[in-house]
Tab-separated table of C-alpha atoms and ligand atoms in Angstrom:
chain	number	residue	atom	x	y	z
A	1	MET	CA	-24.204	14.640	2.607
A	2	ASN	CA	-24.831	11.321	4.390
A	3	ARG	CA	-22.871	9.198	2.334
A	4	LEU	CA	-19.820	8.621	0.219
A	5	SER	CA	-18.195	6.100	-1.795
A	6	LEU	CA	-14.204	7.333	-2.293
A	7	PHE	CA	-11.341	5.163	-4.260
A	8	SER	CA	-8.343	3.303	-1.772
A	9	PRO	CA	-6.073	3.376	-3.677
A	10	SER	CA	-3.325	1.089	-3.174
A	11	LYS	CA	0.974	1.471	-3.412
A	12	LEU	CA	4.625	0.267	-4.258
A	13	ASN	CA	7.560	0.203	-2.614
A	14	LEU	CA	10.626	1.029	-5.287
A	15	PHE	CA	13.159	0.130	-3.587
A	16	PHE	CA	13.166	-1.186	0.636
A	17	ARG	CA	15.810	-0.839	2.938
A	18	VAL	CA	16.281	-2.701	5.663
A	19	ILE	CA	18.497	-1.089	7.904
A	20	LYS	CA	17.844	-3.068	11.743
A	21	ARG	CA	15.480	-4.756	13.937
A	22	ARG	CA	14.397	-2.480	16.558
A	23	SER	CA	13.980	-3.797	20.358
A	24	ASP	CA	10.192	-2.865	20.370
A	25	GLY	CA	9.684	-5.691	17.274
A	26	TYR	CA	9.294	-3.371	14.373
A	27	HIS	CA	12.260	-3.072	11.970
A	28	GLU	CA	14.006	0.495	11.146
A	29	ILE	CA	13.128	0.610	7.002
A	30	ALA	CA	13.704	3.382	4.322
A	31	SER	CA	11.617	3.571	1.445
A	32	ILE	CA	10.141	5.261	-1.340
A	33	PHE	CA	6.405	4.393	-1.643
A	34	GLN	CA	4.141	5.385	-4.292
A	35	ALA	CA	0.055	5.416	-4.937
A	36	ILE	CA	-0.938	3.563	-7.430
A	37	SER	CA	-4.245	3.592	-9.725
A	38	LEU	CA	-5.023	0.055	-8.493
A	39	GLY	CA	-8.055	0.304	-5.755
A	40	ASP	CA	-10.897	-0.458	-3.882
A	41	VAL	CA	-14.056	1.572	-3.579
A	42	LEU	CA	-14.828	2.438	0.286
A	43	GLU	CA	-18.605	3.797	0.942
A	44	VAL	CA	-19.575	4.890	3.736
A	45	GLU	CA	-23.171	6.135	5.160
A	46	MET	CA	-25.085	6.727	8.441
A	47	SER	CA	-26.751	3.723	9.685
A	48	GLU	CA	-28.513	2.775	13.145
A	49	SER	CA	-25.267	0.279	14.311
A	50	ASP	CA	-22.016	-0.407	13.257
A	51	LEU	CA	-21.075	-2.435	10.064
A	52	ILE	CA	-18.654	-3.618	7.993
A	53	THR	CA	-19.651	-5.236	4.394
A	54	CYS	CA	-17.398	-6.005	1.712
A	55	THR	CA	-17.902	-8.178	-1.841
A	56	ASP	CA	-14.431	-10.648	-0.848
A	57	SER	CA	-15.807	-13.097	1.315
A	58	GLN	CA	-11.842	-14.338	2.225
A	59	ILE	CA	-11.221	-10.426	4.232
A	60	PRO	CA	-12.221	-10.323	7.976
A	61	CYS	CA	-16.052	-7.411	8.809
A	62	ASP	CA	-14.812	-7.797	12.107
A	63	ARG	CA	-12.421	-5.509	15.240
A	64	SER	CA	-9.423	-7.004	12.893
A	65	ASN	CA	-10.709	-5.425	9.534
A	66	LEU	CA	-8.195	-1.915	9.375
A	67	VAL	CA	-11.409	-0.269	8.645
A	68	TYR	CA	-12.640	-1.139	11.859
A	69	LYS	CA	-9.928	0.483	13.382
A	70	ALA	CA	-9.756	3.611	11.850
A	71	LEU	CA	-13.336	3.835	13.135
A	72	HIS	CA	-12.694	2.966	16.245
A	73	LEU	CA	-9.326	5.457	15.787
A	74	PHE	CA	-12.220	8.088	14.921
A	75	ARG	CA	-14.443	7.764	17.217
A	76	ALA	CA	-11.766	7.660	20.441
A	77	LYS	CA	-9.819	11.229	19.165
A	78	THR	CA	-13.403	13.046	18.068
A	79	GLY	CA	-15.593	11.881	20.133
A	80	LEU	CA	-17.920	11.152	17.475
A	81	THR	CA	-20.822	9.120	18.517
A	82	GLN	CA	-22.729	8.531	15.199
A	83	LYS	CA	-23.084	5.145	13.768
A	84	VAL	CA	-21.875	4.536	10.146
A	85	HIS	CA	-22.608	1.045	7.791
A	86	PHE	CA	-18.451	0.611	5.438
A	87	HIS	CA	-19.753	-1.598	2.213
A	88	LEU	CA	-15.652	-2.245	0.554
A	89	LYS	CA	-16.116	-4.157	-3.117
A	90	LYS	CA	-12.798	-5.033	-2.950
A	91	ARG	CA	-9.985	-5.001	-6.032
A	92	VAL	CA	-7.280	-5.028	-4.436
A	93	PRO	CA	-5.139	-8.224	-3.739
A	94	ILE	CA	-4.721	-8.954	0.208
A	95	GLN	CA	-1.215	-10.459	1.582
A	96	ALA	CA	0.135	-8.653	-1.585
A	97	GLY	CA	2.323	-5.794	-0.026
A	98	LEU	CA	0.415	-3.615	-1.282
A	99	GLY	CA	-0.913	-2.585	1.388
A	100	GLY	CA	-4.535	-2.203	0.601
A	101	GLY	CA	-6.070	-2.802	3.674
A	102	SER	CA	-3.894	-0.105	4.650
A	103	GLY	CA	-5.250	2.238	1.746
A	104	ASN	CA	-8.624	1.272	2.888
A	105	ALA	CA	-7.517	2.673	6.930
A	106	ALA	CA	-6.063	5.799	5.353
A	107	THR	CA	-9.887	6.396	3.309
A	108	ALA	CA	-12.005	5.339	6.227
A	109	LEU	CA	-10.547	8.604	8.271
A	110	TRP	CA	-10.659	10.848	5.109
A	111	ALA	CA	-14.105	9.522	4.276
A	112	LEU	CA	-15.178	10.253	8.240
A	113	ASN	CA	-13.762	13.671	7.994
A	114	MET	CA	-15.690	15.209	5.377
A	115	LEU	CA	-18.556	12.484	6.063
A	116	PHE	CA	-19.010	14.430	9.725
A	117	GLN	CA	-17.375	17.542	8.552
A	118	THR	CA	-15.019	17.464	11.380
A	119	LYS	CA	-12.511	19.511	9.743
A	120	VAL	CA	-9.462	17.575	11.251
A	121	ASN	CA	-5.957	19.153	9.826
A	122	PRO	CA	-5.000	15.803	7.085
A	123	GLN	CA	-1.264	16.491	8.706
A	124	GLU	CA	-3.207	15.138	11.906
A	125	LEU	CA	-4.778	12.381	10.614
A	126	CYS	CA	-1.902	11.183	9.038
A	127	LEU	CA	-0.468	11.461	13.011
A	128	TRP	CA	-3.497	9.494	14.321
A	129	SER	CA	-3.425	6.969	11.183
A	130	ALA	CA	0.012	5.891	12.849
A	131	GLU	CA	-1.463	3.508	15.303
A	132	ILE	CA	-3.393	2.428	13.041
A	133	GLY	CA	-0.483	0.720	11.053
A	134	SER	CA	3.004	1.294	9.845
A	135	ASP	CA	1.806	1.625	5.812
A	136	VAL	CA	-0.824	4.257	6.663
A	137	PRO	CA	0.160	7.139	7.365
A	138	PHE	CA	2.000	7.155	3.614
A	139	PHE	CA	-1.461	7.364	1.699
A	140	PHE	CA	-1.949	10.750	3.608
A	141	SER	CA	0.871	11.687	1.226
A	142	LEU	CA	0.048	13.782	-2.651
A	143	GLY	CA	0.811	9.764	-3.689
A	144	THR	CA	5.029	9.524	-3.913
A	145	ALA	CA	6.843	9.814	-0.370
A	146	TYR	CA	10.327	8.615	0.763
A	147	CYS	CA	8.803	6.790	4.162
A	148	THR	CA	11.641	5.515	7.141
A	149	GLY	CA	11.286	4.700	10.702
A	150	ARG	CA	8.876	1.794	10.888
A	151	GLY	CA	7.578	3.357	7.604
A	152	GLU	CA	5.448	5.671	9.263
A	153	ILE	CA	8.228	9.357	8.862
A	154	LEU	CA	6.930	10.716	5.481
A	155	ARG	CA	9.562	12.983	3.120
A	156	GLU	CA	6.997	14.258	0.404
A	157	LEU	CA	8.810	13.623	-2.799
A	158	SER	CA	8.007	15.423	-5.957
A	159	PRO	CA	6.170	13.485	-8.507
A	160	LEU	CA	8.082	10.906	-10.081
A	161	ARG	CA	8.627	10.513	-13.979
A	162	GLU	CA	5.252	9.176	-14.881
A	163	THR	CA	4.910	5.227	-15.088
A	164	SER	CA	3.278	2.799	-16.701
A	165	LEU	CA	3.647	-1.322	-15.421
A	166	TRP	CA	2.386	-4.595	-14.975
A	167	LEU	CA	1.539	-6.012	-10.898
A	168	ALA	CA	2.235	-9.616	-11.377
A	169	LYS	CA	0.545	-11.648	-8.178
A	170	PRO	CA	0.525	-15.692	-7.571
A	171	ASN	CA	-2.047	-17.068	-5.665
A	172	LEU	CA	-0.320	-18.114	-2.857
A	173	GLY	CA	0.287	-14.690	0.083
A	174	LEU	CA	2.753	-14.652	2.639
A	175	SER	CA	2.211	-12.931	6.182
A	176	THR	CA	4.159	-9.463	6.843
A	177	PRO	CA	5.462	-11.000	10.149
A	178	LEU	CA	6.870	-13.500	9.007
A	179	VAL	CA	8.360	-12.785	6.280
A	180	TYR	CA	9.953	-9.545	8.510
A	181	ASN	CA	10.852	-12.295	11.445
A	182	HIS	CA	12.890	-14.436	8.532
A	183	CYS	CA	14.617	-11.441	7.275
A	184	ASP	CA	18.487	-10.826	8.682
A	185	PRO	CA	19.540	-7.263	8.556
A	186	ALA	CA	23.282	-7.799	8.904
A	187	SER	CA	23.245	-9.965	6.081
A	188	LEU	CA	21.815	-7.061	3.404
A	189	SER	CA	22.945	-4.304	1.465
A	190	SER	CA	24.910	-1.300	3.560
A	191	ILE	CA	23.479	1.121	0.232
A	192	ASP	CA	22.395	4.577	1.749
A	193	PRO	CA	19.107	4.926	0.712
A	194	LEU	CA	19.010	9.039	1.197
A	195	SER	CA	21.891	8.505	-2.480
A	196	VAL	CA	19.114	6.190	-3.695
A	197	VAL	CA	16.332	8.756	-2.898
A	198	ARG	CA	18.437	11.435	-4.572
A	199	ALA	CA	19.008	9.071	-7.674
A	200	PHE	CA	15.019	8.122	-8.057
A	201	LEU	CA	14.526	11.934	-7.898
A	202	GLU	CA	18.046	12.652	-11.333
A	203	GLU	CA	15.705	9.966	-13.045
A	204	LYS	CA	17.959	7.152	-12.621
A	205	PRO	CA	15.794	4.337	-10.302
A	206	SER	CA	16.961	1.365	-8.662
A	207	TYR	CA	14.625	-1.046	-7.797
A	208	PHE	CA	15.357	-3.051	-5.419
A	209	ASN	CA	14.001	-4.999	-2.062
A	210	ASP	CA	15.553	-6.285	0.823
A	211	LEU	CA	12.944	-8.481	2.178
A	212	GLU	CA	12.967	-10.804	-1.533
A	213	LEU	CA	15.709	-12.649	-0.227
A	214	SER	CA	13.122	-13.740	3.439
A	215	ALA	CA	10.287	-13.956	1.167
A	216	PHE	CA	12.101	-15.788	-1.099
A	217	LYS	CA	13.966	-18.562	1.594
A	218	LEU	CA	9.829	-18.890	2.908
A	219	MET	CA	8.638	-19.815	-0.656
A	220	PRO	CA	11.316	-20.673	-3.322
A	221	GLU	CA	8.189	-20.505	-5.970
A	222	LEU	CA	8.679	-16.225	-5.608
A	223	GLU	CA	12.169	-16.737	-6.798
A	224	ARG	CA	11.665	-18.890	-9.739
A	225	LEU	CA	8.145	-15.713	-10.549
A	226	LYS	CA	10.636	-13.202	-10.719
A	227	GLU	CA	13.192	-15.591	-12.641
A	228	GLN	CA	10.100	-16.271	-16.057
A	229	LEU	CA	9.011	-12.227	-15.221
A	230	LEU	CA	11.874	-11.644	-16.372
A	231	ALA	CA	12.087	-14.661	-19.313
A	232	LEU	CA	9.140	-13.477	-20.716
A	233	GLY	CA	11.126	-9.713	-21.477
A	234	PHE	CA	10.548	-7.563	-18.031
A	235	HIS	CA	13.457	-5.549	-17.612
A	236	THR	CA	13.144	-5.561	-13.553
A	237	ALA	CA	10.422	-7.195	-11.538
A	238	VAL	CA	10.561	-6.479	-8.246
A	239	MET	CA	9.021	-7.638	-5.235
A	240	THR	CA	5.974	-4.995	-3.387
A	241	GLY	CA	6.694	-4.634	0.545
A	242	SER	CA	7.003	-8.336	2.125
A	243	GLY	CA	4.891	-9.731	-0.828
A	244	THR	CA	3.900	-11.648	-2.901
A	245	ALA	CA	3.620	-9.467	-5.677
A	246	PHE	CA	6.201	-8.795	-7.735
A	247	PHE	CA	5.921	-4.836	-9.929
A	248	CYS	CA	7.708	-5.587	-14.112
A	249	LEU	CA	9.161	-2.649	-16.188
A	250	GLY	CA	9.664	-2.958	-19.654
A	251	GLU	CA	8.451	-3.489	-23.009
A	252	VAL	CA	6.101	-6.921	-22.655
A	253	VAL	CA	2.450	-6.569	-23.890
A	254	GLU	CA	0.217	-9.319	-22.495
A	255	PRO	CA	2.256	-11.074	-20.108
A	256	ASN	CA	0.861	-14.128	-19.454
A	257	LEU	CA	2.041	-16.664	-16.862
A	258	ASP	CA	-0.131	-19.794	-15.514
A	259	GLY	CA	-1.375	-19.393	-12.348
A	260	ILE	CA	-0.496	-15.545	-11.773
A	261	THR	CA	-3.202	-12.058	-11.972
A	262	PHE	CA	-1.455	-9.907	-13.740
A	263	PHE	CA	-2.612	-5.683	-13.529
A	264	LYS	CA	-1.558	-2.950	-15.361
A	265	VAL	CA	-1.276	0.328	-13.087
A	266	ASN	CA	-0.058	3.818	-13.306
A	267	PHE	CA	1.649	5.698	-10.514
A	268	LEU	CA	-1.452	7.554	-8.751
A	269	ARG	CA	-1.208	11.451	-6.979
A	270	ARG	CA	-3.803	13.223	-4.944
A	271	GLU	CA	-4.098	16.442	-5.303
A	272	GLU	CA	-4.032	18.983	-2.372
A	273	GLY	CA	-6.730	18.801	-0.454
A	274	SER	CA	-9.175	16.256	-1.750
A	275	TRP	CA	-8.394	12.312	-1.558
A	276	TYR	CA	-7.111	9.957	-4.765
A	277	GLN	CA	-9.791	10.110	-7.350
A	278	PHE	CA	-11.187	7.135	-9.605
A	279	SER	CA	-9.375	5.911	-12.088
A	280	ASP	CA	-10.284	3.039	-14.903
A	281	SER	CA	-6.942	3.224	-15.932
A	282	ASP	CA	-6.134	0.019	-14.892
A	283	LYS	CA	-7.148	-3.827	-16.417
A	284	LEU	CA	-7.541	-6.353	-15.055
A	285	ARG	CA	-6.969	-9.910	-16.783
A	286	THR	CA	-6.597	-12.937	-15.145
A	287	SER	CA	-4.089	-16.392	-16.897
B	1	C5P	O1	2.529	-2.097	11.599
B	1	C5P	P1	1.650	-3.129	10.912
B	1	C5P	O2	0.752	-3.568	11.851
B	1	C5P	O3	2.035	-3.090	9.766
B	1	C5P	O4	3.120	-4.066	11.406
B	1	C5P	C1	2.824	-5.502	11.193
B	1	C5P	C2	4.297	-6.143	11.714
B	1	C5P	O5	4.657	-6.366	10.509
B	1	C5P	C3	5.286	-5.963	12.728
B	1	C5P	O6	4.184	-6.468	14.284
B	1	C5P	C4	5.782	-6.380	13.034
B	1	C5P	O7	5.987	-8.047	12.843
B	1	C5P	C5	6.136	-6.381	11.742
B	1	C5P	N1	6.769	-5.212	10.668
B	1	C5P	C6	7.962	-4.704	11.400
B	1	C5P	N2	8.808	-3.495	10.495
B	1	C5P	C7	8.159	-2.636	9.858
B	1	C5P	C8	6.753	-2.728	10.341
B	1	C5P	C9	6.305	-3.953	10.549
B	1	C5P	O8	8.939	-5.838	11.574
B	1	C5P	N3	9.039	-2.193	9.776
């Protein structure tokens, strides 16, 4: 085997609490992360020199790409010297709060471990991956996890009730540090995140995101979008991560809004010992 093609999923935050600002510049959070069927395809093959290519010209293919960071980290940890070519078929929108880049980094680590048969334990890959970014370790769960710390501390959760939902992505994007910087944890809800997790496990979910407040301050169009999504008939429309995508629950057959891309997605899980599988159940529709 000298080439591999893997599905690289994205994620939603079913609820998102910002607990406090930390002295290292990060924020303490508590959230249920759920992998979803909207994803990219990451191909990797042995090569004469290192190279990253991508179907989306907006994505930088230099050292700032999280796939490059994953390769660099894998080399530092394992001593790998072989050069590789990564090709990314991008479908997950950027600056969406869907963790597309983080999923790419986790998938790259898994792919390198397979391709070079380095047999690093997935728990070890998970620990290493926190050096790449706060959202990367989650993807080494089986698809549903309660995440705390800056997002990198995982508690595996049993599968939640299968939910099919719509994602709504406006053309506008938001930078994660900017949204966090505009968030004042003291003014947010004080609800105990563990009680929210228990409620989810008892099938009494409450969906919310503490970062909506700061995202709406920075981009008032997002608050209007939430209202428009509810007016379409969704009973829930909540921003995921630091935005700008929303996930929407409720019986709306063909949602349509000017300037908004809708994606129909499902929750996604993986089997222990294998990576997330390709899913053809998600449909893309642009209005
Ligand atoms: O960990 P990651 O590199 O993805 O984080 C990007 C930025 O997002 C951080 O530099 C920080 O400004 C912000 N962040 C935060 N609290 C977190 C995660 C990210 O403030 N829990």
